[in-house]
Coordinates of N, CA and C in Angstrom, one line a residue:
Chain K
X1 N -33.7 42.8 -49.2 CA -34.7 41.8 -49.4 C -35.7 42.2 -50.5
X2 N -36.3 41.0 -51.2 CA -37.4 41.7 -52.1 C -38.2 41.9 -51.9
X3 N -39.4 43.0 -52.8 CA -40.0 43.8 -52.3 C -41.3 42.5 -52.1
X4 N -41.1 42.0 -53.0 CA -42.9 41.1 -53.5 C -42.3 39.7 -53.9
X5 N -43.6 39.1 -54.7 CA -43.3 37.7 -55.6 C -43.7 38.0 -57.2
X6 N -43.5 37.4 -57.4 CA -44.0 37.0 -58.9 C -44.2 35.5 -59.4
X7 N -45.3 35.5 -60.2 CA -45.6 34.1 -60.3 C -46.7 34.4 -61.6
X8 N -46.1 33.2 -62.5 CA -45.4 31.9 -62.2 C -43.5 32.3 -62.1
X9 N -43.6 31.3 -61.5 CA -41.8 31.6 -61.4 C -41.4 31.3 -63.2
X10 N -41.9 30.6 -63.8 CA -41.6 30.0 -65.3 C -42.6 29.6 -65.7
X11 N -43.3 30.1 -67.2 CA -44.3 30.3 -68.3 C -43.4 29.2 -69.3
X12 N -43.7 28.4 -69.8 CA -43.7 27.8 -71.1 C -45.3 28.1 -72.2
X13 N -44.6 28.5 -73.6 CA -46.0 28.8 -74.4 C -45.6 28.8 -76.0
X14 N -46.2 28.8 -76.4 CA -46.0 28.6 -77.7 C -46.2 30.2 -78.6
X15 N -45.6 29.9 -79.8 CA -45.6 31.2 -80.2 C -46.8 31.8 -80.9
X16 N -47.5 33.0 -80.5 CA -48.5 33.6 -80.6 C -49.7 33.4 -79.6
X17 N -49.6 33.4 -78.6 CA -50.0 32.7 -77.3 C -49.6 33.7 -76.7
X18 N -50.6 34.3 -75.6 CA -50.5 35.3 -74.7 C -49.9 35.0 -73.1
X19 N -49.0 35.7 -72.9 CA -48.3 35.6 -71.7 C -48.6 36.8 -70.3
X20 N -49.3 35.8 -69.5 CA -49.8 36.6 -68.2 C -48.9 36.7 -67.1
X21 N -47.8 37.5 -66.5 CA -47.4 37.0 -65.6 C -47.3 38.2 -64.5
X22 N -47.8 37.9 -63.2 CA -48.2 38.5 -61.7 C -47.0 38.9 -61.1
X23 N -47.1 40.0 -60.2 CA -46.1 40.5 -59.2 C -46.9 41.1 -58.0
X24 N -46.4 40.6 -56.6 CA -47.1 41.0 -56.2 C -46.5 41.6 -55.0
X25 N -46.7 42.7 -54.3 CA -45.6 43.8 -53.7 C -46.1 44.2 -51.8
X26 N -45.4 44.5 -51.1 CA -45.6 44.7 -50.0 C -45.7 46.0 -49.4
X27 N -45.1 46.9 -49.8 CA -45.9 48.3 -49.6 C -46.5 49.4 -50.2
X28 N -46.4 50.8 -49.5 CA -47.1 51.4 -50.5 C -45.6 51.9 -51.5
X29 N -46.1 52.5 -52.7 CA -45.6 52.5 -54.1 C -45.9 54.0 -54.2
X30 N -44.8 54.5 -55.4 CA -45.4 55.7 -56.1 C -45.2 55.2 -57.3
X31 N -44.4 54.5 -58.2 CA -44.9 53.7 -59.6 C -44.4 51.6 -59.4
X32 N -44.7 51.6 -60.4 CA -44.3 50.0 -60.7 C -43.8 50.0 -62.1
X33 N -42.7 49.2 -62.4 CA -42.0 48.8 -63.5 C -41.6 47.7 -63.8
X34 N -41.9 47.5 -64.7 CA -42.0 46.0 -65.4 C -40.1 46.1 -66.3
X35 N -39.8 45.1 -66.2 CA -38.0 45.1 -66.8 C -37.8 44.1 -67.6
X36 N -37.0 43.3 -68.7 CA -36.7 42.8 -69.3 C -35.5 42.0 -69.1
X37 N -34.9 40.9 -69.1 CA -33.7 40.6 -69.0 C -33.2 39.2 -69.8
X38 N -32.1 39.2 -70.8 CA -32.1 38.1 -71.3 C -30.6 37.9 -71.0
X39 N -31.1 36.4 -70.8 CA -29.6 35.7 -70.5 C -28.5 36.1 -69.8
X40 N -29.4 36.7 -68.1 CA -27.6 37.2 -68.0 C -27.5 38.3 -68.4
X41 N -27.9 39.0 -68.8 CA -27.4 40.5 -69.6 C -28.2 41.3 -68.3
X42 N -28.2 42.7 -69.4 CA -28.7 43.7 -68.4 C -29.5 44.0 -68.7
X43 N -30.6 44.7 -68.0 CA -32.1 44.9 -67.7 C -33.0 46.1 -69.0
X44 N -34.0 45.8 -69.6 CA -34.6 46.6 -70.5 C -35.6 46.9 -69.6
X45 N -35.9 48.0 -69.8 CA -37.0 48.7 -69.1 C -38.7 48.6 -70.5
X46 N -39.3 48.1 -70.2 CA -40.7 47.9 -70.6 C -41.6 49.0 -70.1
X47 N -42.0 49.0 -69.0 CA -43.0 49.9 -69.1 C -43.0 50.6 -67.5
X48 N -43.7 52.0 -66.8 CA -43.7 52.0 -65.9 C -45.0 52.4 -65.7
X49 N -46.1 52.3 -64.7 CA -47.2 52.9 -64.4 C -47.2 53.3 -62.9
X50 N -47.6 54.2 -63.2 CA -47.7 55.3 -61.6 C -49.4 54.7 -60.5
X51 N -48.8 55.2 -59.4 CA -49.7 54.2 -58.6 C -51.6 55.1 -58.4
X52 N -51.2 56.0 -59.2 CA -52.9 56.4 -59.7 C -53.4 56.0 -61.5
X53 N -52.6 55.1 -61.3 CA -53.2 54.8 -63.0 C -53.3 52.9 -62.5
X54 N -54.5 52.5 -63.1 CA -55.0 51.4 -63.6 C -54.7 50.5 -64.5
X55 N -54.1 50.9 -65.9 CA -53.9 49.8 -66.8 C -52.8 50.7 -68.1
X56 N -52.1 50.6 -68.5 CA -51.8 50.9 -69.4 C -50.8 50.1 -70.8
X57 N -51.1 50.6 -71.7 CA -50.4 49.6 -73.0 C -49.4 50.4 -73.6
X58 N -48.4 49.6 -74.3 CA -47.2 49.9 -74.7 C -47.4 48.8 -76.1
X59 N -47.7 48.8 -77.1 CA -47.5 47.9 -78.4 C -48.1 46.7 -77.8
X60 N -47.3 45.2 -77.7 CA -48.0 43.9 -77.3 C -48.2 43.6 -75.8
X61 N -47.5 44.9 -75.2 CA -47.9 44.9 -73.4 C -48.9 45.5 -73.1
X62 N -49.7 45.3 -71.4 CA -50.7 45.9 -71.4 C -50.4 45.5 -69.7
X63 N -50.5 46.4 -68.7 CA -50.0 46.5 -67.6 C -51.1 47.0 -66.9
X64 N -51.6 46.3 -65.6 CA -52.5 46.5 -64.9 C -51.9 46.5 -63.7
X65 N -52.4 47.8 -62.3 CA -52.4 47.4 -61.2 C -53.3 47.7 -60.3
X66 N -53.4 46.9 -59.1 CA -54.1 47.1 -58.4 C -54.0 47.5 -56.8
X67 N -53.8 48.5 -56.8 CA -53.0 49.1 -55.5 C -53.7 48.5 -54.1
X68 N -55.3 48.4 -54.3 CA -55.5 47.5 -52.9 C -55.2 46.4 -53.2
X69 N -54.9 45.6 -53.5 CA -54.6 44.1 -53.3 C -52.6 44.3 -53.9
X70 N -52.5 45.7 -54.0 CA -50.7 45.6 -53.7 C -50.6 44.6 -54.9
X71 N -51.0 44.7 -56.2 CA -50.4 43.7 -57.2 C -50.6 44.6 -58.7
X72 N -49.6 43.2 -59.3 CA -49.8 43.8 -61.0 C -49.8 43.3 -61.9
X73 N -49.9 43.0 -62.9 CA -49.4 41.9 -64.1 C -49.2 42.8 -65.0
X74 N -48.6 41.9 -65.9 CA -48.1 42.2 -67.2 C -48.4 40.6 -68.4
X75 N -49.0 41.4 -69.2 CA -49.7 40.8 -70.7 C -49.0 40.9 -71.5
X76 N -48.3 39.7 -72.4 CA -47.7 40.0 -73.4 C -48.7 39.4 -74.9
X77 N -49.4 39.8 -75.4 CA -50.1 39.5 -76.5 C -49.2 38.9 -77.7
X78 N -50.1 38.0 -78.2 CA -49.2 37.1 -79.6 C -47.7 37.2 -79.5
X79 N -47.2 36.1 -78.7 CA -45.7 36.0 -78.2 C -45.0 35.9 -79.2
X80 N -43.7 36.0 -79.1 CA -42.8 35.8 -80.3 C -41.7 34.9 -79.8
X81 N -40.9 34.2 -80.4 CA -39.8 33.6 -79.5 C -38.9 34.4 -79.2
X82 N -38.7 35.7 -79.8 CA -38.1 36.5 -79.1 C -38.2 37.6 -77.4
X83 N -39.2 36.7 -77.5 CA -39.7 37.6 -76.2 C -38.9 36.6 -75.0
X84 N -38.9 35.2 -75.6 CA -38.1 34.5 -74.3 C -36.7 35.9 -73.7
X85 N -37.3 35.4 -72.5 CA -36.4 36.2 -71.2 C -36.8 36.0 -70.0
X86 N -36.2 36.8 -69.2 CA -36.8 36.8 -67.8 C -37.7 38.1 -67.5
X87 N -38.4 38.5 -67.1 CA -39.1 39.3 -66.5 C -39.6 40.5 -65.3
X88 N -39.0 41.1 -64.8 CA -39.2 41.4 -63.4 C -40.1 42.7 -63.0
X89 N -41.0 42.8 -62.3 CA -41.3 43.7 -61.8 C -40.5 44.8 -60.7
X90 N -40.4 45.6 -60.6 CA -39.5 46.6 -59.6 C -40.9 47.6 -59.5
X91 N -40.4 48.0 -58.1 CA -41.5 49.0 -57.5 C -40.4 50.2 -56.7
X92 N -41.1 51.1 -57.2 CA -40.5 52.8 -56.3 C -41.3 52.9 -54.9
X93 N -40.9 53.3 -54.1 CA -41.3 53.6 -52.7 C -41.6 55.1 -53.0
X94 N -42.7 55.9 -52.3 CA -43.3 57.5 -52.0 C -41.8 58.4 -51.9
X95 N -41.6 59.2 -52.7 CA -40.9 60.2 -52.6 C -40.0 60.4 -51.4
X96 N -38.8 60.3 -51.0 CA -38.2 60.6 -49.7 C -36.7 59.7 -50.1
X97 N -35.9 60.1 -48.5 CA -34.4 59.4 -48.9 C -34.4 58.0 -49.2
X98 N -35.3 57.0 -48.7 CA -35.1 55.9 -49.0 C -35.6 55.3 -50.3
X99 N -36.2 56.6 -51.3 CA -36.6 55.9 -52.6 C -35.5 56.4 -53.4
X100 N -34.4 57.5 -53.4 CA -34.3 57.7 -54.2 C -33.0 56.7 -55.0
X101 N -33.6 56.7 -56.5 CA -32.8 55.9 -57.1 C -32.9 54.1 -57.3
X102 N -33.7 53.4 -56.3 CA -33.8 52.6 -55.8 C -34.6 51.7 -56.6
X103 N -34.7 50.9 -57.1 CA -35.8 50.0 -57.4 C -35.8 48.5 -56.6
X104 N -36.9 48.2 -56.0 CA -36.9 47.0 -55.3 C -37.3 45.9 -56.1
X105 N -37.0 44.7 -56.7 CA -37.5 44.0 -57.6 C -38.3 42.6 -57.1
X106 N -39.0 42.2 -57.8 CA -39.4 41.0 -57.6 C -38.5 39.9 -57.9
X107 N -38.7 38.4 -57.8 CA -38.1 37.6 -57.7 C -37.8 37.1 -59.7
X108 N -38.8 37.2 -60.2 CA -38.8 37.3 -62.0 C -39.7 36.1 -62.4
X109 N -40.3 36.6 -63.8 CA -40.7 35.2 -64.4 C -39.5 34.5 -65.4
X110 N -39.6 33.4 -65.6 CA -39.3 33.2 -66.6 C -39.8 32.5 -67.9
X111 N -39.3 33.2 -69.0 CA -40.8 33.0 -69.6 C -40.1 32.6 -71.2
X112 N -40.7 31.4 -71.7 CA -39.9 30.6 -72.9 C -41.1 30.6 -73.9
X113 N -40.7 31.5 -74.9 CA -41.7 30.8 -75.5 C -41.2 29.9 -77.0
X114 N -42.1 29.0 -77.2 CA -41.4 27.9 -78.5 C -42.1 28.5 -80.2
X115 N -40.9 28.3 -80.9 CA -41.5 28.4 -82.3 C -42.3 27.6 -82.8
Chain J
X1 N -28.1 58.1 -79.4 CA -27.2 58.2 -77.7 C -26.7 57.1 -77.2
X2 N -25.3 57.3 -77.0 CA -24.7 55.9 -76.4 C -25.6 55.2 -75.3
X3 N -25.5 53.9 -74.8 CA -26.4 53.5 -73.8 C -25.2 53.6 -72.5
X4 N -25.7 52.7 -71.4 CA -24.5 53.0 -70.2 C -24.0 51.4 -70.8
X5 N -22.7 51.9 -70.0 CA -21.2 51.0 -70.2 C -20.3 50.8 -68.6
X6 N -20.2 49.4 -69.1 CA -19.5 49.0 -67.6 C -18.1 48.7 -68.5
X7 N -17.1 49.0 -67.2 CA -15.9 47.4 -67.5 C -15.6 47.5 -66.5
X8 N -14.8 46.6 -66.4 CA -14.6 45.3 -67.2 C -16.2 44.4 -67.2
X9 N -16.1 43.8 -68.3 CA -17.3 42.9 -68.5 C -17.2 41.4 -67.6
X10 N -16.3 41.2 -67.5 CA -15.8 39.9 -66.7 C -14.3 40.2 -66.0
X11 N -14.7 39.6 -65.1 CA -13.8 39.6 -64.0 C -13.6 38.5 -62.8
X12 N -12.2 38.0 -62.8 CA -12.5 36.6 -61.9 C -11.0 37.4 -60.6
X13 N -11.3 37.0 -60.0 CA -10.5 37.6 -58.4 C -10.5 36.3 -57.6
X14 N -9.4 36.4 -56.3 CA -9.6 35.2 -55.5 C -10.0 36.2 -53.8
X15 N -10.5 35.5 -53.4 CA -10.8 35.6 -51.8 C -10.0 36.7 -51.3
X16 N -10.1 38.0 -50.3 CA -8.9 38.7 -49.9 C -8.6 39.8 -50.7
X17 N -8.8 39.4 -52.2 CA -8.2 41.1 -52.7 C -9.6 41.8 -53.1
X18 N -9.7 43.1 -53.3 CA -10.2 44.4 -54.1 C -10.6 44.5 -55.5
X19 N -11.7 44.9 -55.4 CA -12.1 45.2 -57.2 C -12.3 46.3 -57.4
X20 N -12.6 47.0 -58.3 CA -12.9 48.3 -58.5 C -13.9 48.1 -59.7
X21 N -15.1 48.6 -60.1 CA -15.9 48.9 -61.4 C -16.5 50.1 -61.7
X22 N -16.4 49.9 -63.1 CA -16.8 51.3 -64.1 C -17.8 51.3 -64.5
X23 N -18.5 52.5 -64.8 CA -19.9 52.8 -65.2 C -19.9 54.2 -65.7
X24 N -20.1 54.2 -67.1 CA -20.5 55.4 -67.5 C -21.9 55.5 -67.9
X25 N -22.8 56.2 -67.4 CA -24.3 56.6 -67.4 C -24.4 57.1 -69.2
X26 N -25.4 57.2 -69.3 CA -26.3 58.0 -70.6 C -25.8 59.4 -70.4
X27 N -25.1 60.1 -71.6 CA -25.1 61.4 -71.2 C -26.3 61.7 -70.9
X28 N -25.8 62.9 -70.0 CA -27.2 63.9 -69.6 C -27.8 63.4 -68.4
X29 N -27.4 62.1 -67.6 CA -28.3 61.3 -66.5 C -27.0 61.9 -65.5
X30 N -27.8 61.8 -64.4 CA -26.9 62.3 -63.3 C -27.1 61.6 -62.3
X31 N -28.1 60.7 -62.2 CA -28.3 59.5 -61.2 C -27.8 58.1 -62.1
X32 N -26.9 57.8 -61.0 CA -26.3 55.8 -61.0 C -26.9 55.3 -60.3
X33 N -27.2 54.3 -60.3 CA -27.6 52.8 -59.3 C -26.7 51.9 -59.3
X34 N -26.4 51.2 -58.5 CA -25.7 49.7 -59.0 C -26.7 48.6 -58.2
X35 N -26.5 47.4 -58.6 CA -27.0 46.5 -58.0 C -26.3 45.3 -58.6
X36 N -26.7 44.2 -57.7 CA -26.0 43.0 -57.4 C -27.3 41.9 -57.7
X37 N -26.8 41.1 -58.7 CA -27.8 40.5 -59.0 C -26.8 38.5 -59.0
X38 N -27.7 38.0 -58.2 CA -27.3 36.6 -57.7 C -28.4 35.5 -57.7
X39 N -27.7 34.3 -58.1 CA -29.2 33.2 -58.1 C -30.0 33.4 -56.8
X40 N -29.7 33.4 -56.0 CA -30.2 33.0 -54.8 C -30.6 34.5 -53.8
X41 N -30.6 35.6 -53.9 CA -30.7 36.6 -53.6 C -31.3 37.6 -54.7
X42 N -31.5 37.4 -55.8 CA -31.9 37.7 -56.9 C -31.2 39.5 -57.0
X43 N -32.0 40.1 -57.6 CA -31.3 41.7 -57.6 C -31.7 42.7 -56.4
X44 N -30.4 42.9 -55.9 CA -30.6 44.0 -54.7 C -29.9 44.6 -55.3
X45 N -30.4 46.2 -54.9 CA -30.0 47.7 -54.6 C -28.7 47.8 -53.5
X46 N -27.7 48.2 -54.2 CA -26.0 48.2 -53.2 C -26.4 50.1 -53.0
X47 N -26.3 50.5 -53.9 CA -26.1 52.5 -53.8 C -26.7 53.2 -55.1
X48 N -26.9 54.5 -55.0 CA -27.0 55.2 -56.0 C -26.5 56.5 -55.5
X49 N -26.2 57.6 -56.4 CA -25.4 58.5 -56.4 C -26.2 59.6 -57.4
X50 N -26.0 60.9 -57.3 CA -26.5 61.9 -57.7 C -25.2 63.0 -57.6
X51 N -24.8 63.5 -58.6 CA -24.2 65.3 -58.6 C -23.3 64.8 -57.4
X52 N -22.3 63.2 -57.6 CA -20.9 63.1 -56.7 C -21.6 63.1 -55.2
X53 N -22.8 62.8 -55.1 CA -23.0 62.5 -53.6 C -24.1 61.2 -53.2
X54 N -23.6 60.6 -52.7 CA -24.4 59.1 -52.2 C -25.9 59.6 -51.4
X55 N -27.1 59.2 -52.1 CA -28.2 59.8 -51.7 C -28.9 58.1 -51.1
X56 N -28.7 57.1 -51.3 CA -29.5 56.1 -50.8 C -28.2 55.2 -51.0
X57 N -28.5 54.1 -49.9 CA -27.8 52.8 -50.3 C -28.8 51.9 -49.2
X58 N -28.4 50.4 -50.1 CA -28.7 49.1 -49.7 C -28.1 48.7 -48.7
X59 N -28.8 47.8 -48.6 CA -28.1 46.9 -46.9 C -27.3 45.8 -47.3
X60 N -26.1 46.5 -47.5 CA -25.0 45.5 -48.0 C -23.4 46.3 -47.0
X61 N -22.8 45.5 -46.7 CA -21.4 45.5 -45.3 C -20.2 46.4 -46.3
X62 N -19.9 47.5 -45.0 CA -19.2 48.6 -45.4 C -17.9 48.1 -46.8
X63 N -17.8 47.2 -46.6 CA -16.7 46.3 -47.9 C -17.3 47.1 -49.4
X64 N -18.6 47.3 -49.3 CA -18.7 47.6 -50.9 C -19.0 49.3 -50.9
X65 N -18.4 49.5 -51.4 CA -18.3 51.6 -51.4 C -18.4 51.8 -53.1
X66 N -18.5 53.1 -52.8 CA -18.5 53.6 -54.6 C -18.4 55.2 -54.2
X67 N -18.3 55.6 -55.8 CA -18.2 57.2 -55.8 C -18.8 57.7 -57.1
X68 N -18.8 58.7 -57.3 CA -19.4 59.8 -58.4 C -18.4 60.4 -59.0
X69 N -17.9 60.9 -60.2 CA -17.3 62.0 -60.6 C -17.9 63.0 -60.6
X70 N -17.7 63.8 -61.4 CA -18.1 65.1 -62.0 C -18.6 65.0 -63.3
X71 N -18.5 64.2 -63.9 CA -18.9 64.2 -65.2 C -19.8 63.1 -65.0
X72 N -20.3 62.5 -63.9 CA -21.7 61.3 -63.7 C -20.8 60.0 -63.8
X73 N -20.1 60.0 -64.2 CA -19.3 58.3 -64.3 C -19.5 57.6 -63.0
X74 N -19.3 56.3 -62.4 CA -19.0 56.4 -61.2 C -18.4 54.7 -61.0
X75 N -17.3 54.6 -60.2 CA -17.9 53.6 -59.5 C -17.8 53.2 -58.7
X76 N -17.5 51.8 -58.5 CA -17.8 51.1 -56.8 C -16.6 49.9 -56.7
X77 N -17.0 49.8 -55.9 CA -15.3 49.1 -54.9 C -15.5 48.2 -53.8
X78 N -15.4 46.7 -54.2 CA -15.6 46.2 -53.2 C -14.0 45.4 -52.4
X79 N -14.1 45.4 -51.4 CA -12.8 45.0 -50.3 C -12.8 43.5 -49.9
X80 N -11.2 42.8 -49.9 CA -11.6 41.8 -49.2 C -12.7 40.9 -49.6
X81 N -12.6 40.8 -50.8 CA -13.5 39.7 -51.6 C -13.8 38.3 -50.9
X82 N -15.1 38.0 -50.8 CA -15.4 36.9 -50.6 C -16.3 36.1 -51.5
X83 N -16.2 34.6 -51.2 CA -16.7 33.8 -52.7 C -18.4 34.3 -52.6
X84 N -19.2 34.1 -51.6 CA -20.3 34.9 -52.1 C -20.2 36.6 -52.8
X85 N -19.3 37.2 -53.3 CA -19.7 38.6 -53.9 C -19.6 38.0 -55.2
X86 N -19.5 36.6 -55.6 CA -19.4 36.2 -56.7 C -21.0 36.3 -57.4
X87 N -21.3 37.4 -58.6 CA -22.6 37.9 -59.1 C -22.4 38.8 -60.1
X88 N -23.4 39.3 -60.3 CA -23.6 40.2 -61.7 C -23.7 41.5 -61.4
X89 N -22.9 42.3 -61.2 CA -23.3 44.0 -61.0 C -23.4 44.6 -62.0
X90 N -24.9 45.3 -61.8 CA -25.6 46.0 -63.3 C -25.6 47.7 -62.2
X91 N -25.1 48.3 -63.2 CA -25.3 50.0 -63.0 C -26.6 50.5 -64.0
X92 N -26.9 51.2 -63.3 CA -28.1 52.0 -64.1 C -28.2 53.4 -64.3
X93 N -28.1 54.1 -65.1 CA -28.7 55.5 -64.9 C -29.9 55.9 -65.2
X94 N -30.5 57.3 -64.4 CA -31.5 57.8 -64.8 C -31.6 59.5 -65.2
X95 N -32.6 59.7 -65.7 CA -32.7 61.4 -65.2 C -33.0 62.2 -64.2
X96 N -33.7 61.1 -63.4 CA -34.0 61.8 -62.2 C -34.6 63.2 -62.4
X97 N -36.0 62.8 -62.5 CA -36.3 64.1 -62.7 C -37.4 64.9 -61.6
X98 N -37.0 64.3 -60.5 CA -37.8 65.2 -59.5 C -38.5 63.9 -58.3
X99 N -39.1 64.0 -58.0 CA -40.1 63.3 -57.0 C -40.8 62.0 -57.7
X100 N -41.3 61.8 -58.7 CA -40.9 60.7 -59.2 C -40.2 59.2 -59.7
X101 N -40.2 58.0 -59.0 CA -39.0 57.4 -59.4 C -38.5 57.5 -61.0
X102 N -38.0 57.4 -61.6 CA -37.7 57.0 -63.2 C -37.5 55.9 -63.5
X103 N -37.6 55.8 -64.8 CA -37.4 54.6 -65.5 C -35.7 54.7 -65.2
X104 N -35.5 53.6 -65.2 CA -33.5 53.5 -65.0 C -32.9 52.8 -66.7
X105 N -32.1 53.4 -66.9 CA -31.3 52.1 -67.8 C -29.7 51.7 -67.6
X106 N -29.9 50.6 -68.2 CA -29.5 49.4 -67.1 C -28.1 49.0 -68.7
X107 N -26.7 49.2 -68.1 CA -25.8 48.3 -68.6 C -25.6 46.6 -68.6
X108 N -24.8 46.2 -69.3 CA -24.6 44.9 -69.7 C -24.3 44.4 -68.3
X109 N -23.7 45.1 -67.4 CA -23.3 44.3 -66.3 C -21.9 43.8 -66.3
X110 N -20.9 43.4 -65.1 CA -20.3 43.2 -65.0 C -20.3 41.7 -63.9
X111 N -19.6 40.8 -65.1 CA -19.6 39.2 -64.0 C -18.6 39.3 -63.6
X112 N -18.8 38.8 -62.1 CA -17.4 38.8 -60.8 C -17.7 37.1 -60.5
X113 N -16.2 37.3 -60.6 CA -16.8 35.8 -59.8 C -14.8 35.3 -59.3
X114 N -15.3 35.4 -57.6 CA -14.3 35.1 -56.6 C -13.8 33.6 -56.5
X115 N -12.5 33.2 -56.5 CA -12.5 32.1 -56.8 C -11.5 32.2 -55.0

């Protein structure tokens, strides 16, 4: 089952327009990761942040979480139309047999943006 | 560094028979994942594997197995095909580097689709 939601399920935006999109997860965590996915293909890994860190950036991303309210977003600054894809958050569970290797994902955004 | 590799990349089967799939990890990664990604169920976690031994798996019916080599390769094998296993299986490797989840990376995937 998945772990959380994400929303919006689908972003439309124009190019150079900032893209906000939420995940939001059901237990405790030891990081969160944000993934990439175009068309069907297989999954890029974007960014990961560990569940004692607050915010962190990677070039046009900028990833916040909030461990009481179990959520996170991901910012994509001045979009490109290359950034159209899908989106997904995945979360790691605390150290032990049922994390290892595992990532639970969210459901995805999908996110278009126009030239 | 090469990235990971599946084959076959497409694959169509009918109801009743066996598949088998390939995955070769990132040299130097010694943790697989596979997962099963479907419209309607979106991506679940089937297994992951470490040093030829199955350390976690998903809640998916004894039909879908897999293995490890010795050199990290690995794959998986599902039985008795049914038109739901019809999906996208993406392998991943990591480094696994201790108590921390890792970032995973993620092959092209392999389309199945049961006719």
């Amino acid at each position: 089952s998945q772990q959380g939601e994400e929303d919006p399920q689908a972003l439309s935006i124009q190019e150079g327009e900032n893209a906000t999109m939420n995940c939001s997860y059901k237990t405790s965590i030891n990081n969160l990761q944000w993934y990439r996915q175009n068309s069907g293909r297989g999954l890029v890994h974007l960014i990961l942040i560990r569940s004692n860190e607050r915010e962190k950036h990677s070039g046009r991303l900028r990833v916040t979480l909030d461990t009481s309210k179990k959520s996170s977003s991901l910012l994509i600054t001045a979009s490109r139309a290359a950034d159209t894809a899908s989106y997904f958050c995945a979360t790691v569970r605390p150290a032990g047999g049922t994390s290892y290797g595992k990532l639970t994902f969210g459901q995805g955004t999908i996110l278009t943006v126009h030239p | 560094k090469a990235g990971v590799t599946q084959t076959p990349r497409y694959l169509i089967k009918t109801r009743g028979q066996q598949v088998t799939l390939s995955c070769s990890p990132i040299s130097g990664h010694r943790s697989v994942s596979w997962y099963q990604q479907t419209p309607g169920q979106g991506l679940q976690f089937l297994f992951e594997y470490f040093s030829e031994t199955q350390r976690n798996k998903g809640n998916f019916p004894g039909r879908f197995s897999g293995r490890q080599f010795s050199n990290s390769r690995s794959e998986m094998n599902v039985s008795t095909l049914e038109l739901g296993d019809s999906a996208l299986y993406l392998c991943a490797s990591s480094l696994d580097r201790g108590r921390d989840g890792n970032e995973q990376f993620f092959g092209p995937g392999t389309r199945l689709t049961v006719l």
